[in-house]
XYZ file of C-alpha atoms in Angstrom:
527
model
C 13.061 -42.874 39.748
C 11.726 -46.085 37.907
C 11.593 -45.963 34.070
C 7.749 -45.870 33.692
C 7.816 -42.873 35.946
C 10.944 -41.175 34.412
C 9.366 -41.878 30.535
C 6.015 -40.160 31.694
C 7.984 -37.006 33.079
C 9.468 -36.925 29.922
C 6.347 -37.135 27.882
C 4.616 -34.640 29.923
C 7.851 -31.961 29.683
C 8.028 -32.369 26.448
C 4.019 -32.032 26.066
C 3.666 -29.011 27.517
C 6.509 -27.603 25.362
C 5.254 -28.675 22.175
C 1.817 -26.787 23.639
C 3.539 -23.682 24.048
C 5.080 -23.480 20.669
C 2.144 -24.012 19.276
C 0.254 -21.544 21.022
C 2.711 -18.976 20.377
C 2.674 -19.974 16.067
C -1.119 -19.241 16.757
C -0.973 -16.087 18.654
C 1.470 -14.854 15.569
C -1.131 -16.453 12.713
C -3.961 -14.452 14.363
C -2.068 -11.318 14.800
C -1.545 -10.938 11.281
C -4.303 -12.244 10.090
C -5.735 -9.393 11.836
C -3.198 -6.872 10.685
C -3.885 -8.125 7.442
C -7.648 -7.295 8.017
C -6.863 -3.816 9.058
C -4.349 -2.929 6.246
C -7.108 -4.071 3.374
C -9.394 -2.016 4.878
C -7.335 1.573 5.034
C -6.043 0.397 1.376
C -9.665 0.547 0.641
C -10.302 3.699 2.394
C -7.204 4.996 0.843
C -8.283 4.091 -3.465
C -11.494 5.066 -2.471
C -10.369 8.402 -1.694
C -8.152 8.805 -4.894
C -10.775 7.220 -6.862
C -13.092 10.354 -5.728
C -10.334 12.756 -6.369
C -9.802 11.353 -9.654
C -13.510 11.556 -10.641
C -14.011 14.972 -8.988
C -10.915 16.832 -11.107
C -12.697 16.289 -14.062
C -15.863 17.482 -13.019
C -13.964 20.800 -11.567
C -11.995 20.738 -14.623
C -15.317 20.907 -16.538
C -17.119 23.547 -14.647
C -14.423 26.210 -14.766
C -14.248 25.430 -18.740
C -17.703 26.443 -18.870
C -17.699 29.403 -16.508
C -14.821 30.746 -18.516
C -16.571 30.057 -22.073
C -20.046 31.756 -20.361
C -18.334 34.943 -19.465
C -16.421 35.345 -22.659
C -19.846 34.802 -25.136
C -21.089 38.262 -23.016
C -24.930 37.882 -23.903
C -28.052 37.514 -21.865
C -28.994 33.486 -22.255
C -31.629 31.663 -23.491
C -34.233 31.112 -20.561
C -36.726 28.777 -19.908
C -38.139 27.939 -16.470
C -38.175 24.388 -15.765
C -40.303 24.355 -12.301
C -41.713 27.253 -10.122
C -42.234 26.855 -5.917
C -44.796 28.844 -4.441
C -45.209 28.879 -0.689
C -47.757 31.346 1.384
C -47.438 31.940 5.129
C -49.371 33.913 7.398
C -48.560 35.616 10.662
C -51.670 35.661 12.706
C -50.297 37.999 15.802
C -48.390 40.455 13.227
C -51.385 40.140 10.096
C -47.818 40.102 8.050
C -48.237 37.822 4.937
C -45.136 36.040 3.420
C -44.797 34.390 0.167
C -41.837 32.683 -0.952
C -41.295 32.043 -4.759
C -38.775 29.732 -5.741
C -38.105 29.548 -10.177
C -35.757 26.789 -11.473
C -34.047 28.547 -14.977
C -32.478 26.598 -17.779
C -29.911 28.985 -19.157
C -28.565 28.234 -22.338
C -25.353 30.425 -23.499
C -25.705 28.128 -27.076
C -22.017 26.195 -25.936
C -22.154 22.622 -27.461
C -20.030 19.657 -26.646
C -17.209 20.851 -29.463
C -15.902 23.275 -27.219
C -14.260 20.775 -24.751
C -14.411 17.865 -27.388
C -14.696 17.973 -31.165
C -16.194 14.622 -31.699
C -19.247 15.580 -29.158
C -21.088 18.873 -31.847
C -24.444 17.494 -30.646
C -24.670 17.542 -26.823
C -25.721 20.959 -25.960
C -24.557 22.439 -22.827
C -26.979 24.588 -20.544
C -26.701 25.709 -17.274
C -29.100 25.424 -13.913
C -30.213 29.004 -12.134
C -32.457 29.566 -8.691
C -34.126 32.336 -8.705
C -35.172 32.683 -4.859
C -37.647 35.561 -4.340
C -39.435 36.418 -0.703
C -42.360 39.040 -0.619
C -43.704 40.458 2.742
C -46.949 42.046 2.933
C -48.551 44.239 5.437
C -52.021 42.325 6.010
C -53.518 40.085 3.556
C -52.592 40.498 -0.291
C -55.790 37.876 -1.693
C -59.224 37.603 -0.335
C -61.377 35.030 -0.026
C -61.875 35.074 -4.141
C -58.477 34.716 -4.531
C -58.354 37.974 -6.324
C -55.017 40.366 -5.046
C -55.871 42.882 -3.212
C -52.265 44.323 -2.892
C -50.711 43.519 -5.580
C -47.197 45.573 -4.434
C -45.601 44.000 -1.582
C -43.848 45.772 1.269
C -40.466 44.030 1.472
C -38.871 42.109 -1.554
C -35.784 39.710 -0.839
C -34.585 38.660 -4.223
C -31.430 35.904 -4.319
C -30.487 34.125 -8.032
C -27.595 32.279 -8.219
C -26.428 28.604 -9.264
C -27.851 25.034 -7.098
C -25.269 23.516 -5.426
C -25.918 19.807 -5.751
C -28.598 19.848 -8.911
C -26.285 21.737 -10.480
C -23.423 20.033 -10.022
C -25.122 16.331 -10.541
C -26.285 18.088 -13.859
C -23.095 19.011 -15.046
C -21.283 15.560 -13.672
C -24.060 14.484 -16.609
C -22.291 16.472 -18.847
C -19.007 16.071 -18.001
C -19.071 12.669 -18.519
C -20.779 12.283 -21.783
C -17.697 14.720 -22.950
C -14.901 13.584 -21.745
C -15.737 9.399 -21.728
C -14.724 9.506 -25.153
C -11.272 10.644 -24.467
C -8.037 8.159 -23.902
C -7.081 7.453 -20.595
C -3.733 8.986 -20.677
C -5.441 12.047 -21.567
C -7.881 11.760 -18.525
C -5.356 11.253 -15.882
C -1.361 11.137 -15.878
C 0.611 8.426 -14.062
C 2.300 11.211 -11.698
C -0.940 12.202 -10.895
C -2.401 8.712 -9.549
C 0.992 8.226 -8.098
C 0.893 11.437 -6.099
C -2.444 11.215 -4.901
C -1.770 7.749 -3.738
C 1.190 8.849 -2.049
C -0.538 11.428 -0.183
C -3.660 9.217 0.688
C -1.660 6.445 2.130
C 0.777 8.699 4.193
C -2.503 9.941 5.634
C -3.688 6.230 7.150
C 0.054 5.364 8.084
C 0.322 3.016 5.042
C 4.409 3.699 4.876
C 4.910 0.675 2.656
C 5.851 1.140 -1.160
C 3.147 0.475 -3.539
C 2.971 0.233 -7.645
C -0.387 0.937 -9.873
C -2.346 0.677 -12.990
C -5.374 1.706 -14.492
C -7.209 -1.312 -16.797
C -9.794 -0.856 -19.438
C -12.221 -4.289 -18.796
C -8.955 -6.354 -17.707
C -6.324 -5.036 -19.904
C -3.597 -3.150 -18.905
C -3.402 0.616 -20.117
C -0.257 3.029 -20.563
C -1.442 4.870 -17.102
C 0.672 2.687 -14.777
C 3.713 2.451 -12.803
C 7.092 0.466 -13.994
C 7.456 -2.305 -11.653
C 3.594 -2.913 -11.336
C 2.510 -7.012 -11.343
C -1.176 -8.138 -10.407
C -0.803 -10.202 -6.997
C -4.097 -11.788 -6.279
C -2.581 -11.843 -2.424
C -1.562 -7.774 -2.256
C -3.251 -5.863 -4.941
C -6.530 -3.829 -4.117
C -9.212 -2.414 -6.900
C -11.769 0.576 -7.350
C -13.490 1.646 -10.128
C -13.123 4.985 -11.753
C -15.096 7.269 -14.543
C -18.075 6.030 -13.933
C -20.580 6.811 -16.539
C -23.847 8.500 -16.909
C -25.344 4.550 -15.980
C -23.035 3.796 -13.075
C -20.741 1.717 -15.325
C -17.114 2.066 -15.345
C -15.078 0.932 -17.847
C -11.509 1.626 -16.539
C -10.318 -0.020 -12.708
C -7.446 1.503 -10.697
C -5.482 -1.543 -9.191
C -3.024 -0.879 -6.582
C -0.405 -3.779 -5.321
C 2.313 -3.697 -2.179
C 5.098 -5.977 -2.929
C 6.248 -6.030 0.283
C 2.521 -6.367 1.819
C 4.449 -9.317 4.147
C 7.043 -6.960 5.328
C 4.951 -4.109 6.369
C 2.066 -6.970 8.107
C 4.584 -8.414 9.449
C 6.803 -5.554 11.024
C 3.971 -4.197 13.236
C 4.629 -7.442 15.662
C 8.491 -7.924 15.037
C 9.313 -6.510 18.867
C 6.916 -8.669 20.255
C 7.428 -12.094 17.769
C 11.073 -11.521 18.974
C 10.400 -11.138 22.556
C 8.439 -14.027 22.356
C 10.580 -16.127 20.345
C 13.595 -15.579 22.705
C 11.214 -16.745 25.903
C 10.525 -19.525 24.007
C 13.903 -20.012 23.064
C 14.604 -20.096 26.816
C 12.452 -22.222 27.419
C 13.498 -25.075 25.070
C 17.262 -24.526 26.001
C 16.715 -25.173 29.220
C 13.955 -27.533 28.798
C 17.245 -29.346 26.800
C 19.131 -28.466 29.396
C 17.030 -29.855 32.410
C 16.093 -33.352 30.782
C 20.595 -33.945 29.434
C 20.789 -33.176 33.208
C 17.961 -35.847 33.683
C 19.538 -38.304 31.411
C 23.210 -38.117 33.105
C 21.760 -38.374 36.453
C 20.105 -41.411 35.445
C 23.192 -42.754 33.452
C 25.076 -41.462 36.877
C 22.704 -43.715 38.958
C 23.117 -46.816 36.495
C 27.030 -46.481 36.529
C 27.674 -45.911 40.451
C 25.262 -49.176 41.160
C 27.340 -51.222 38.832
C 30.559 -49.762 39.997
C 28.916 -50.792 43.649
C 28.631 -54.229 42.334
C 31.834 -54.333 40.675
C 33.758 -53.200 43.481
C 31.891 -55.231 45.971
C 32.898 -58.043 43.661
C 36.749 -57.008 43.217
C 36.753 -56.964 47.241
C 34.924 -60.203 48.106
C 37.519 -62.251 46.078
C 40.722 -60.927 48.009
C 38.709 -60.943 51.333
C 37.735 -64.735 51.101
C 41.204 -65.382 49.727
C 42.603 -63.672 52.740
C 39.731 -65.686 55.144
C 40.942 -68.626 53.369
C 44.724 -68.256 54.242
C 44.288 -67.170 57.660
C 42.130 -70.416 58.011
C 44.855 -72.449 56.074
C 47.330 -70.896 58.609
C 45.700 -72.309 61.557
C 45.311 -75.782 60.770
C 47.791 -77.748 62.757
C 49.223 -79.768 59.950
C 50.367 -76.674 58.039
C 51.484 -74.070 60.630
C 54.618 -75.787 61.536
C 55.221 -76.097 57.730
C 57.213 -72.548 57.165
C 57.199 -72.501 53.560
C 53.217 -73.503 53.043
C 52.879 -70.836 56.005
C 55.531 -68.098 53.798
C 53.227 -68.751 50.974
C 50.092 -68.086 52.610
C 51.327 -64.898 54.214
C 52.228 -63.893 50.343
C 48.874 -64.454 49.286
C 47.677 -62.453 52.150
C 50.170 -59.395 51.424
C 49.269 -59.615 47.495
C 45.589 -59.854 48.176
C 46.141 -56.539 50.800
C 48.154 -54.363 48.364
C 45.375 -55.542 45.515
C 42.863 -54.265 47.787
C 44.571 -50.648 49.079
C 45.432 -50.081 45.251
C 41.995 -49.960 44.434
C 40.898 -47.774 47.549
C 43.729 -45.714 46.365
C 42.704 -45.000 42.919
C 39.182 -43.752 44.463
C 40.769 -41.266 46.638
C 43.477 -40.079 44.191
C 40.299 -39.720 41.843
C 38.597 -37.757 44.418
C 41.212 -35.258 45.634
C 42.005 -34.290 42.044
C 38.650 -33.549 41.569
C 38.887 -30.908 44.509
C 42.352 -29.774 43.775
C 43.429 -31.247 46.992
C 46.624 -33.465 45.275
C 49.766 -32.108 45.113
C 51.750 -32.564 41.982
C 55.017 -30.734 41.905
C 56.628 -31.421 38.312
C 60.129 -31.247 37.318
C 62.206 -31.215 34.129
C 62.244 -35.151 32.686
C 63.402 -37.457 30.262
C 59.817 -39.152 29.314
C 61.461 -42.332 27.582
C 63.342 -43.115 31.030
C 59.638 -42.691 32.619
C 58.229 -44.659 29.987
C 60.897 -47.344 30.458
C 60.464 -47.560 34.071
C 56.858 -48.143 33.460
C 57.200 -50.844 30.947
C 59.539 -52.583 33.285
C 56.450 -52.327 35.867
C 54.461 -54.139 33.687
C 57.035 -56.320 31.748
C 56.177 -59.647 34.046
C 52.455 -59.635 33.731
C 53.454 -59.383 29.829
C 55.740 -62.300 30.084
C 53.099 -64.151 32.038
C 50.727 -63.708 29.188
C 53.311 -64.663 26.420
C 53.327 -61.476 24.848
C 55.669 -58.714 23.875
C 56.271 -55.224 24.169
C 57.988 -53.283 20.733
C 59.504 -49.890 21.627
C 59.928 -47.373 18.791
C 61.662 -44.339 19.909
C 61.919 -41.626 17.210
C 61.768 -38.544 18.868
C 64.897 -36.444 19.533
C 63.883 -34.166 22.176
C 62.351 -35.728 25.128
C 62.377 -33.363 27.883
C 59.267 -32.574 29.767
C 57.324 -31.016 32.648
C 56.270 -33.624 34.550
C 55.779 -35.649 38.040
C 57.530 -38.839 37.862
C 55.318 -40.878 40.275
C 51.866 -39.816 38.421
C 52.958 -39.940 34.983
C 54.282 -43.482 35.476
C 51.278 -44.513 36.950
C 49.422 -42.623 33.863
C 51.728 -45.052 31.228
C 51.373 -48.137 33.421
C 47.464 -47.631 33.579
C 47.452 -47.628 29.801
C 49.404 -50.461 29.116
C 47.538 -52.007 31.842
C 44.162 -51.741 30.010
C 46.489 -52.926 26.758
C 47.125 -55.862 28.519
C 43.515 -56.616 29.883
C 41.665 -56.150 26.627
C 43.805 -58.413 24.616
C 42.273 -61.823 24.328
C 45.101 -63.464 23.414
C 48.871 -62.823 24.136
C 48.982 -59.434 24.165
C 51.584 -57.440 21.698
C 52.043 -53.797 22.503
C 53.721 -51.099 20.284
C 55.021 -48.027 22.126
C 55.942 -44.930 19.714
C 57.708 -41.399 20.434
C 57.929 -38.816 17.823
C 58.118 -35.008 17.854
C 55.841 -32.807 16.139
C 56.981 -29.128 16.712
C 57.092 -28.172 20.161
C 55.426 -31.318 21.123
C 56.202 -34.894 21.997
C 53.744 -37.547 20.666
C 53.619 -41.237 22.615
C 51.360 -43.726 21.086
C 50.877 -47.108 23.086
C 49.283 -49.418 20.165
C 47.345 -52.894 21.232
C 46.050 -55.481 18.953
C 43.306 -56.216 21.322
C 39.339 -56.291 21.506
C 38.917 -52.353 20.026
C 36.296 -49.934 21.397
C 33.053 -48.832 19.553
C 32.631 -45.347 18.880
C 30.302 -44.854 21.812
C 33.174 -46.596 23.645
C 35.598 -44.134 22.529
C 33.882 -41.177 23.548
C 33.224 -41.828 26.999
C 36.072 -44.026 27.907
C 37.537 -41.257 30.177
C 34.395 -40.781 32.237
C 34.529 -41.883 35.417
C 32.958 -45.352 36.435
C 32.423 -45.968 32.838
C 33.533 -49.445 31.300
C 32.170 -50.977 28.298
C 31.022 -54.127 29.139
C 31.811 -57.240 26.921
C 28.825 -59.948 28.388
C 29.907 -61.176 32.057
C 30.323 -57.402 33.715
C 33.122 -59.111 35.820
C 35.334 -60.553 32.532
C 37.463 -58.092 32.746
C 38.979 -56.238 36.192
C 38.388 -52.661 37.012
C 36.005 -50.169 38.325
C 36.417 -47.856 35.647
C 38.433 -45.095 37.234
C 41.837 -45.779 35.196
C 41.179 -44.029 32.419
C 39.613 -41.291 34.781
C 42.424 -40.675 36.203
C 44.581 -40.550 33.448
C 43.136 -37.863 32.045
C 42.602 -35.580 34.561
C 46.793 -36.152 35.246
C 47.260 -35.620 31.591
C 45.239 -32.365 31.829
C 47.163 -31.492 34.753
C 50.408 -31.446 33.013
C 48.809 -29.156 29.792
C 48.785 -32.189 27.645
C 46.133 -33.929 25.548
C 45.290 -37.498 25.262
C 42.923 -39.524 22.271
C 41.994 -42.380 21.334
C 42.074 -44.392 18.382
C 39.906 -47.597 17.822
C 38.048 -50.065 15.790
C 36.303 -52.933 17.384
C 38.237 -56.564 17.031
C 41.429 -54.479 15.670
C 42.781 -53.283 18.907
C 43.252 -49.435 19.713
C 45.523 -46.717 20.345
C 46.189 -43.975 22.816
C 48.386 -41.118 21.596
C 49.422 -38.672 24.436
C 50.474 -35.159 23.347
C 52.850 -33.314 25.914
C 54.417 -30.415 25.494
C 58.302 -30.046 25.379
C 60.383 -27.660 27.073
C 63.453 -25.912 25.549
């Protein structure tokens, strides 16, 4: 996949993503945005409700005052009739004549406004009576002159009692004309408000707590709860004792401090649900495109491990072309020593060659658990000698030098001979390689616990920090210009680890770039 093509994936993935996030932060906004719509309006219902209570207690409150005070005076009232309903109807198949006679009666038991208030000696309070009469004659009662002709009628149905809604919007008149000079703690009580709002809201599945206050035109008045504070966000209003006009001069403000909670709670299962998907999503979204990104990295570092091996091949194998044609020239193949050397080159070149092809396939059966490595009880410092020694020549060769610090007492180990030496001489190997000039090497043992520490110092090139992370990845090699500078195929350091790993050890790394590095190998000891 080209890197246009592989950006544009990426762009797309990652697109689409994005889209769904943001689709999902919208589907959340509306939802309660819509919850929020539906709780104002049941809050509404809900004060409405009380605010009707409220206003309807002290009209009850009022009547029964004056029913009581009427029966205890025990005289006839005052009368005067305020408006008189005559209606005549004829049966034409039965000659019956009805007339219905309907008398609206002011009754006044002399009870003035003192008896519920004191400041209030000149309202008067009357009361409203119907007195519902129906009259059945037997043929016509008037003739045509309008005078009666029967003046007594057959049947009389006589009904007087109160008027259900003119009487009661006549005493509401009343009632608040009396009481609107009282003080508001006198009109209603805190417990009051606070169980009729408990009540109402329990009713519209409002389970969320609440606090309350009356105000008198903005200020705050005793009738309120503790904790109440006006939210513009969460509190809800309704007005309440309402005079004679329609005005009302006191406001019952309700507020939900945890108005967010209760929104917000309705659509937790399904926010969660949806968060988790979504969650899913981006993990493996993550997931997919790190997979992505190694593959590509995967692709990068086995073509220039094709190039670099193809290169560390082609030099031995026209080396080896060379000889053989060196060999066969007359002049020289009756010359036994040019011939010896030629055969040496030949040999050196081979075994450079099946070393390499050998470090592939040791890296490959490890990786399938198909190399044996039986370990045994051994002295690490003779192993680590014996692998100094291995590389003791090329050091010479180089002019440098080798230091040995051996501090640790106890030096017995787990191990197999032939892989851990190659693990120590691949180490100092790399030591050797990635010192520009003549290379000097410090090699350190020291015990820690149950442990054995072995550091193997340089005071060569160094490693970056992205260097140091990956340097035991297979195939990788940090490049220093000319990809070819320095020999390898990065599997050394591969295989080192995966040995190390294979005994139950550790191995780090320890660089800075131009101040060399060092690899510190922790193995553990046995008793």
């Amino acid at each position: 996949m080209n890197k246009k093509r592989f950006r544009l994936l990426v762009f797309f993935m990652s697109l689409s993503l994005i889209g769904i996030i943001l689709v999902q932060l919208y589907w959340i906004n509306t939802s309660l945005a819509k919850n929020d719509e539906q709780f104002k309006y049941h809050v509404q219902q809900v004060i409405g409700s009380v605010a009707d209570k409220i206003n309807n207690k002290e009209l009850k409150e009022f009547v029964t005052k004056f029913e009581e005070l009427k029966d205890s005076i025990g005289k006839e009232p005052e009368t005067s009739v305020l408006r008189k309903i005559f209606f005549l109807e004829q049966d034409t198949k039965t000659k019956e004549t009805i007339i219905y006679t309907n008398t609206l009666i002011a009754e006044n038991y002399g009870i003035s406004g003192s008896f519920f208030d004191k400041s209030l000696d000149s309202v008067n309070v009357s009361g409203l009576v119907a007195d519902r009469k129906t009259e059945i004659y037997k043929g016509n009662p008037i003739d045509n002159s309008g005078v009666s002709m029967n003046p007594t009628p057959d049947v009389t149905i006589q009904k007087k009692g109160g008027i259900s809604s003119l009487e009661k919007a006549y005493f509401e008149l009343y009632s608040k004309d009396i009481v609107s000079v009282r003080p508001i703690q006198q009109r209603i009580s805190q417990e009051e408000i606070e169980a009729l709002l408990t009540e109402e809201l329990i009713k519209y599945g409002v389970n969320t707590p609440f606090e309350f206050g009356v105000y008198s035109n903005g200020l705050a008045t005793k009738v309120r709860s503790n904790l109440f504070r006006y939210d513009k966000k969460s509190t809800y209003g309704v007005p309440i004792f309402k005079d004679g006009d329609g005005v009302a001069q006191y406001q019952l403000l309700v507020s939900f401090p945890q108005k967010s909670k209760f929104l917000f709670s309705s659509i937790v299962g399904i926010t969660a649900l949806s968060i988790l998907f979504t969650l899913v999503i981006v993990l493996t979204y993550s997931s997919a495109l790190n997979q992505l990104l190694k593959q590509k990295q995967i692709s990068e570092i086995k073509t220039d491990f094709i190039n670099n091996m193809t290169h560390e091949f082609k030099t031995p194998i026209a080396t080896i072309n060379l000889a053989l044609d060196a060999i066969k020239n007359p002049k020289i193949i009756d010359d036994k020593e040019k011939v010896q050397r030629y055969l040496q080159m030949i040999k050196d070149e081979n075994k450079r060659m099946h070393a390499q092809v050998e470090n592939v396939l040791r890296i490959s059966k490890l990786e399938k658990n198909e190399l044996d490595i039986s370990k045994e009880p051994t002295d690490v410092i003779e192993t680590l000698e014996n692998a100094i020694e291995h590389i003791s020549l090329i050091v010479e060769d180089r002019e440098g030098v080798i230091n040995t610090h051996f501090n640790a007492n106890r030096t017995t180990i787990l191990l197999n001979e032939m892989h851990f030496t190659n693990v120590l001489v691949n180490i100092l190997d790399n030591a050797i390689k990635y010192s520009p000039d003549a290379p000097i090497i410090d090699v350190y043992t020291e015990n820690i616990k149950d442990f054995i520490l072995i550091k193997i110092q340089d005071q060569g090139a160094g490693m970056s920090k992205v260097a140091q992370k990956r340097v035991f990845e297979k195939f990788y090699r940090e490049h220093t210009g000319d990809i070819h500078n320095v020999k390898g195929h990065g599997l050394g350091l591969a295989y080192v680890k995966q040995i190390v790993d294979d005994h139950n050890g550790q191995i780090f790394v320890e660089s800075e770039k131009g101040k060399g590095s060092t690899f510190i190998l922790k193995m553990p000891l046995i008793n």
